[in-house]
Structures are given as structure tokens and as C-alpha cells.
Short mmCIF file of C-alpha atoms (C1' of nucleotides) in Angstrom, two decimals:
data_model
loop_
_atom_site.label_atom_id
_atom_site.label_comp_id
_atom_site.label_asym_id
_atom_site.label_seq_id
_atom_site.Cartn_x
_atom_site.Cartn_y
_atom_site.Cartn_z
CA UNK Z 189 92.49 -36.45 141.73
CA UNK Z 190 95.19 -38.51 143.05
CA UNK Z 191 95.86 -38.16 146.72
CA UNK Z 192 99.17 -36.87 147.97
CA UNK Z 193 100.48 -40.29 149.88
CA UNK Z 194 99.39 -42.14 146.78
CA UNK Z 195 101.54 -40.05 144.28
CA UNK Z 196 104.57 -40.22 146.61
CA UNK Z 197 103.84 -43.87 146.44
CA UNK Z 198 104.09 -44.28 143.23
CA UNK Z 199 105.95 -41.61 141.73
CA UNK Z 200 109.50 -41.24 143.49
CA UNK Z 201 110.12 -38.13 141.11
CA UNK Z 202 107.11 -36.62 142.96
CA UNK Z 203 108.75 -36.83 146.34
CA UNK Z 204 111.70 -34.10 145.19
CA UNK Z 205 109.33 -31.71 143.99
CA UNK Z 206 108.22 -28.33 145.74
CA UNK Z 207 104.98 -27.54 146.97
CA UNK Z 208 103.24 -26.10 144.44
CA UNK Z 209 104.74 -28.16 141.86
CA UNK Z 210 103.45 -30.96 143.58
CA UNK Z 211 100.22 -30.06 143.78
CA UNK Z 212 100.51 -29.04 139.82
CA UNK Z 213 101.08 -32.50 139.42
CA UNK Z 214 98.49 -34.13 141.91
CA UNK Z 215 95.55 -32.40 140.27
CA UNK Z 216 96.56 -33.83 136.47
CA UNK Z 217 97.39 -37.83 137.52
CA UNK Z 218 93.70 -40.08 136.61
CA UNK Z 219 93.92 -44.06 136.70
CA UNK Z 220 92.84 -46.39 134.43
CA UNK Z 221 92.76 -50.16 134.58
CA UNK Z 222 93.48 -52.31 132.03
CA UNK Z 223 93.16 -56.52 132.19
CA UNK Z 224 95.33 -59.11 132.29
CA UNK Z 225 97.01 -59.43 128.24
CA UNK Z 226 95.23 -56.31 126.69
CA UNK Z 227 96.74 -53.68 125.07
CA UNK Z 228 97.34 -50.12 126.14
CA UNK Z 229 98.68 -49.44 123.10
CA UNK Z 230 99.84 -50.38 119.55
CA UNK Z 231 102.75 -48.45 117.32
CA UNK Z 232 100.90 -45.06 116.00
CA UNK Z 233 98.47 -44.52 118.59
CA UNK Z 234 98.34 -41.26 120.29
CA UNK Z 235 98.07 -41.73 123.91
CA UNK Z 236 98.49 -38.46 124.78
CA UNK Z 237 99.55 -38.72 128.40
CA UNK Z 238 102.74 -39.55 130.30
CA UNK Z 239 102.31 -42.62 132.07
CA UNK Z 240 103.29 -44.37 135.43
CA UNK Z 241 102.23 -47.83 136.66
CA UNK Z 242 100.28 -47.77 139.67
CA UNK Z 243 100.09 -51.58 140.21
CA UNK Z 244 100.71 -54.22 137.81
CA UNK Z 245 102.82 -55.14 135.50
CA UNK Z 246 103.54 -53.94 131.71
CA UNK Z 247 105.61 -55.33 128.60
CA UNK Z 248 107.04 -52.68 126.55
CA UNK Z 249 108.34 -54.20 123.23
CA UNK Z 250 108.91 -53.33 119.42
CA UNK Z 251 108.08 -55.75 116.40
CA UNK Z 252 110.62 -56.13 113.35
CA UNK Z 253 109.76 -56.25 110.18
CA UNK Z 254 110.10 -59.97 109.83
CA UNK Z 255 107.33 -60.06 112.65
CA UNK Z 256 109.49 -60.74 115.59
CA UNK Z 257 108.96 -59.34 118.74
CA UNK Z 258 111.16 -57.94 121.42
CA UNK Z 259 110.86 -56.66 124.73
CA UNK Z 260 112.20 -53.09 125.66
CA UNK Z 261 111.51 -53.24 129.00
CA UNK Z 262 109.34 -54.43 131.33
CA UNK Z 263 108.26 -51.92 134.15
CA UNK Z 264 106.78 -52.82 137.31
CA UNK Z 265 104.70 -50.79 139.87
CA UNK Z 266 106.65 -47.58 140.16
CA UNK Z 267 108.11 -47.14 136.35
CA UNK Z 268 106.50 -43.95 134.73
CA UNK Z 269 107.08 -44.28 130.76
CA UNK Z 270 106.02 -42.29 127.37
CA UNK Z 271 107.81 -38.72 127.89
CA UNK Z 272 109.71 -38.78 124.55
CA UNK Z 273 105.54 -39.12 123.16
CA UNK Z 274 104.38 -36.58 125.10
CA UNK Z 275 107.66 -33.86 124.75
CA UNK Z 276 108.10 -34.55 120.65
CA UNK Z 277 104.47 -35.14 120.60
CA UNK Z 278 104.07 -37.96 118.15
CA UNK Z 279 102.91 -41.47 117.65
CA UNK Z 280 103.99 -44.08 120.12
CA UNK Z 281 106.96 -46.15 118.36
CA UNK Z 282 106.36 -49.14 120.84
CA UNK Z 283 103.78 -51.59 121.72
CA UNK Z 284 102.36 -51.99 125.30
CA UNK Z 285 100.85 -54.79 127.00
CA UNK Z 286 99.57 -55.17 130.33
CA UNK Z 287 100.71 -58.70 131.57
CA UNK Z 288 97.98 -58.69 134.31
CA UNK Z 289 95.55 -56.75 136.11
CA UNK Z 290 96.93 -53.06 135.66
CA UNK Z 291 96.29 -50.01 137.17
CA UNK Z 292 97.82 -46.80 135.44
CA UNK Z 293 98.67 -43.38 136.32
CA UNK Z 294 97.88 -40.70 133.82
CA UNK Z 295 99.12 -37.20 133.56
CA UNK Z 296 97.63 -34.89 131.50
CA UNK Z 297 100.07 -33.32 128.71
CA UNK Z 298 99.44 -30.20 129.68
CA UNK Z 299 100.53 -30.84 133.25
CA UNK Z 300 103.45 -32.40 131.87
CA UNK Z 301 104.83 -29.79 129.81
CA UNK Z 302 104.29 -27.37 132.95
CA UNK Z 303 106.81 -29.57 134.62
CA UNK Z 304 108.82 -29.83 132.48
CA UNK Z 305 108.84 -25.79 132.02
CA UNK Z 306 109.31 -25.14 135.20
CA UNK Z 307 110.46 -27.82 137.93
CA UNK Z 308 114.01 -28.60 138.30
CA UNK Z 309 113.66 -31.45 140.19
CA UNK Z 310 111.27 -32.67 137.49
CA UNK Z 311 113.91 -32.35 134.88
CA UNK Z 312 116.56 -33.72 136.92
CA UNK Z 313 114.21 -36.49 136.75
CA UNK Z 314 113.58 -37.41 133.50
CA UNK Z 315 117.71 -36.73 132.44
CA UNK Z 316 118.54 -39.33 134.91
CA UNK Z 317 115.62 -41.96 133.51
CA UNK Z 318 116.70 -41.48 129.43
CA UNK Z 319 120.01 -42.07 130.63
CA UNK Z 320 118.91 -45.24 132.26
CA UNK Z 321 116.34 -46.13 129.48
CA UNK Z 322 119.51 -45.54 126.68
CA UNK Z 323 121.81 -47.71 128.66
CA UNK Z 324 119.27 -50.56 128.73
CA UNK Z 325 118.84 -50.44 124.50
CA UNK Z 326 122.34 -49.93 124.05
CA UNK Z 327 122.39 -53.04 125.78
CA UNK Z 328 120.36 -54.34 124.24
CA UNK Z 329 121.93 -53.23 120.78
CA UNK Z 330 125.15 -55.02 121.40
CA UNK Z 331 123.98 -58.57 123.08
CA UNK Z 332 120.87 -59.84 121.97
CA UNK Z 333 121.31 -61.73 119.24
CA UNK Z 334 123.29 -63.79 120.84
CA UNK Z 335 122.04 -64.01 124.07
CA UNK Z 336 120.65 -67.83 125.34
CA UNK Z 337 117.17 -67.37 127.21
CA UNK Z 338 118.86 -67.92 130.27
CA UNK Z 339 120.33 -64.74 129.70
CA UNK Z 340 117.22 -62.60 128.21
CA UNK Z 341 115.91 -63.66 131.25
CA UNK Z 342 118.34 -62.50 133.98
CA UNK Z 343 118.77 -58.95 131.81
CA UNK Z 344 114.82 -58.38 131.70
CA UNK Z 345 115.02 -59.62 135.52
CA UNK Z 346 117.56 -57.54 136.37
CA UNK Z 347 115.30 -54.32 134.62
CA UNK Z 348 112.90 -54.60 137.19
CA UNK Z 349 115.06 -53.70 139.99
CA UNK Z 350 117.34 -51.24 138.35
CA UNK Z 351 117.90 -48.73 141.43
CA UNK Z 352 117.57 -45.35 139.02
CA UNK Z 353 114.16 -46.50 138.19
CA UNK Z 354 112.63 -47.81 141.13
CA UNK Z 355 114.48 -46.25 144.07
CA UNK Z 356 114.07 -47.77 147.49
CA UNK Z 357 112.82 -50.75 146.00
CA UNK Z 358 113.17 -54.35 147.99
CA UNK Z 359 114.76 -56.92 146.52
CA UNK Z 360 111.94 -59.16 146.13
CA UNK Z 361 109.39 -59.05 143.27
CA UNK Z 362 106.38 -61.18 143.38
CA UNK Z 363 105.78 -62.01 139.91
CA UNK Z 364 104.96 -66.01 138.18
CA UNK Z 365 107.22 -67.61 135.96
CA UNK Z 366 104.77 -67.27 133.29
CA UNK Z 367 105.00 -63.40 133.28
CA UNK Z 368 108.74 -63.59 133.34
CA UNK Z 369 108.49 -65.90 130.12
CA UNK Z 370 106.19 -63.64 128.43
CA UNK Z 371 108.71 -60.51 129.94
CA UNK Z 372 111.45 -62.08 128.14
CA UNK Z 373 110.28 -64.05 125.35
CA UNK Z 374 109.99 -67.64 126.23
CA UNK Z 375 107.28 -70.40 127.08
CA UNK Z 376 106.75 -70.87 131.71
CA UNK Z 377 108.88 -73.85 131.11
CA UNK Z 378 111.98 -72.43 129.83
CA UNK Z 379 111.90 -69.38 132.19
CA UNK Z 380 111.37 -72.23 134.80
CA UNK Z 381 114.63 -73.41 133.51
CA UNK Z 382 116.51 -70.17 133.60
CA UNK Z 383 115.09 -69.02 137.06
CA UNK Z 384 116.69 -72.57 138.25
CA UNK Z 385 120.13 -72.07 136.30
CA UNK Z 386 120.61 -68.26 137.90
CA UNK Z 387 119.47 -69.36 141.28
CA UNK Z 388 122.44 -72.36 141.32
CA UNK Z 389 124.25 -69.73 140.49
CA UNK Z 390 123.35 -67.73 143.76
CA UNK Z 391 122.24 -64.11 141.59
CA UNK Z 392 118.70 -64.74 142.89
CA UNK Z 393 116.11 -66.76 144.91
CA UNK Z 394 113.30 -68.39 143.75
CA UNK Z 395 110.27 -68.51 145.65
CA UNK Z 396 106.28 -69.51 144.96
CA UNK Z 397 105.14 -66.61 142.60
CA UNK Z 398 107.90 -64.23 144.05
CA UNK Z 399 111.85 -63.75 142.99
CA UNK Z 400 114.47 -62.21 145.32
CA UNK Z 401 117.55 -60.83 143.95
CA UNK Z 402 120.72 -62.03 145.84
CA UNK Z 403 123.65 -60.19 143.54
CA UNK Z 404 121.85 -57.34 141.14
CA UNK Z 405 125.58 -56.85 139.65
CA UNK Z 406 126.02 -60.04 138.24
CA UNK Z 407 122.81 -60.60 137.18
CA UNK Z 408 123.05 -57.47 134.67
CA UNK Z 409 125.91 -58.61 133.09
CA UNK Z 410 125.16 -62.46 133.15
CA UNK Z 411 125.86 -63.53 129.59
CA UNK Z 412 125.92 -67.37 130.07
"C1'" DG J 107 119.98 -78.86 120.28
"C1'" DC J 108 116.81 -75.96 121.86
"C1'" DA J 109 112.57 -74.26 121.66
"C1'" DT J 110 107.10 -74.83 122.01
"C1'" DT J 111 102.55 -76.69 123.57
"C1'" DA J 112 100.00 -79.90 126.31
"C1'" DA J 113 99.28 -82.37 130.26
"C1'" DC J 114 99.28 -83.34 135.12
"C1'" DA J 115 100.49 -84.02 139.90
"C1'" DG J 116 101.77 -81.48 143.83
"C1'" DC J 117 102.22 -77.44 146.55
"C1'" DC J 118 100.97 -72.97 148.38
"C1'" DG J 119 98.22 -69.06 149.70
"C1'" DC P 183 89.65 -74.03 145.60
"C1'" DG P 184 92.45 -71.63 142.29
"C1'" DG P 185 96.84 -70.34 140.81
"C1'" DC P 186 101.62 -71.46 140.34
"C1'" DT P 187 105.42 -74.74 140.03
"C1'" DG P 188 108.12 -78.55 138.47
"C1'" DT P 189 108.40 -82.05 135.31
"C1'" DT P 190 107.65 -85.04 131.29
"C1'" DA P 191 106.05 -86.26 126.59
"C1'" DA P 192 105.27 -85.16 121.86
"C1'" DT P 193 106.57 -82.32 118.32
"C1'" DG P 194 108.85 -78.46 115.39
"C1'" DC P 195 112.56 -75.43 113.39
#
DNA sequence: GCATTAACAGCCG
DNA sequence: CGGCTGTTAATGC
């Protein structure tokens, strides 16, 4: 069982709870670790729990039927992911992929749907992430066909620090330029390239195996 | 033109 | 040292 600092660490929905919904919730969280690249799970698999990320870093993404893939989102240490699985209880319609060493939080579905049954807070919650998670495909609905790699790049970016998701978080993300090319979609060199092109630009600040984010706003909406 | 892979020197932790 | 960065060359769609 998880330990109560831990949770509050890395669950910010956990800090609003009461008492004994807290502890509800404490005694149904597990880890698991998965390596750098491998798969937590393809389209159709039941993974039966809802999920945070405890440390690491995870690619969510869909492939067309022409093969291509694209990224949902990418969700850093904090995001918790895989309640519309767990509530409609059916096969994940997503791929996920742990871009490097990964620890995960699990919670039980039973835990879950107590939760959900019965903690405001909780529900509060998860209304203000599917609003968060709908604005980010409706996003990505209208622009990404046409969108350069510079710009894929600053809107996957700009994911990791979206304030609803990770509240409280800093604005600097250590993370390589190769896992912001596989994030987005593009080789280390060409994310090299974009990284250089937004940072001229002054929405961020490149640093060895880190990124700070200077101007959040205009890195959302950066279009090219 | 814009992307990819491969290669490599240089820098940083 | 090992990993990451910045850059170039060769090549492909």
C-alpha cells in the first residue's frame, strides 16, 4: 500500500479528498515499472485499473488505418489516465508507451468506482480533467494536419505543463530532445530544431536534458 | 523542401 | 564514463 505523502505526491486529486476517502484510496494504489520503450498497453487490452504516473514518462497515441501514428498526449509524473476504461468498462482505444524508465500507480477498479460513488471531490476531479483531455483533441481535431513539427512540438510541449493537469507544477521539465521527438513525432534532430526555433522566440528555455517554459500562453497556440 | 538515419565531436552531470 | 546536444552528410518521399 501506497503511503500517504507519496499519494499526495503524486495524485493532486488525492489532496482534496476527506479522510476516509483518502484512505479508500491509499489502500487500492500498487506500482508497477515498466522500461524504457515497452508497452503498457496496445488497443483492446483490458487493463483494468485507473492509472497515474508515478515517475517517468508515457506516450499516449492512436494509429490510423493507413498505419500512421499520433500522439494524444504525453503525460508526465503526476498525469493519472484510463477512467473512461475503467467507468464504461471496455477495451483500451489507445496505445501506451513508456518513453523511459516508468513507474506507475494502479488503482484497483473497485476502488475506483467507490470514488467515484461517493467522493465529491473525486468527481469534481475527473469533470475538470475530461474537460481538459476534450480541449486537447479538439485541438487536435482542428490543427494537425497542418501543423509544421515546430508546431507539434510546442503543442505536445505545452501538454506537459497544462496547469489543470499538473497543478503546482514548476516550469521546468527535465526531459532529452529525443523523448520530445518521439512525444511529438519527429527524429532528435528535428525536435533539436524546433526546441531552437521556440526558444528565439522567447516561449521557452533550453537547457542540457531539461526545458523551461518562459510564456505557456503562446506556446499553446503557436501555429508557426 | 522537409523529413529520416547515421555519424561524430563536444559538453555536462 | 555515459548520456545528451549540436551539427553535418547522405538519402528518401
Amino acid at each position: 500500500m501506497i503511503t500517504p505523502d507519496d499519494l499526495r505526491a503524486i495524485a493532486a486529486w488525492s489532496r482534496d479528498l476527506t479522510q476516509p476517502e483518502f484512505e479508500e484510496a491509499r489502500r487500492g494504489v500498487s506500482f508497477r515499472i515498466y522500461g524504457k520503450g515497452s508497452n503498457i498497453c496496445h488497443v483492446g487490452d483490458r487493463l483494468e485499473s485507473w492509472t497515474g504516473v508515478a515517475e517517468g514518462l508515457v506516450k499516449m497515441s492512436t494509429t490510423s488505418k493507413t498505419g500512421k501514428s499520433a500522439t494524444l498526449a504525453g503525460m508526465r509524473a503526476g498525469a493519472w489516465f484510463g477512467e473512461g476504461t475503467v467507468i464504461k468498462a471496455e477495451p483500451r482505444r489507445y496505445e501506451l508507451v513508456a518513453l523511459r524508465e516508468t513507474r506507475l500507480a494502479l488503482m484497483r477498479r473497485s476502488t475506483f468506482m467507490w470514488l467515484f460513488e461517493h467522493s465529491a471531490a473525486f468527481n469534481r476531479f475527473l469533470v475538470h480533467q475530461f474537460n481538459e483531455r476534450l480541449a486537447q483533441f479538439i485541438a487536435i481535431a482542428e490543427t494537425d494536419r497542418t501543423l509544421d513539427s515546430t508546431a507539434r512540438l510546442a503543442r505536445n510541449l505545452a501538454w506537459l505543463f497544462n496547469p489543470t493537469l499538473y497543478p503546482g507544477q514548476d516550469r521546468t521539465l527535465v526531459v532529452s530532445q529525443e523523448e520530445l521527438g518521439l512525444l511529438a513525432g519527429m527524429s532528435r534532430q528535428i525536435a533539436n530544431q524546433g526546441l531552437a526555433k521556440l526558444e528565439a522566440l522567447g516561449l521557452l528555455e533550453v537547457g542540457h536534458g531539461s526545458v523551461t517554459i518562459r510564456d505557456l500562453e503562446r506556446l499553446a497556440r503557436y501555429e508557426g
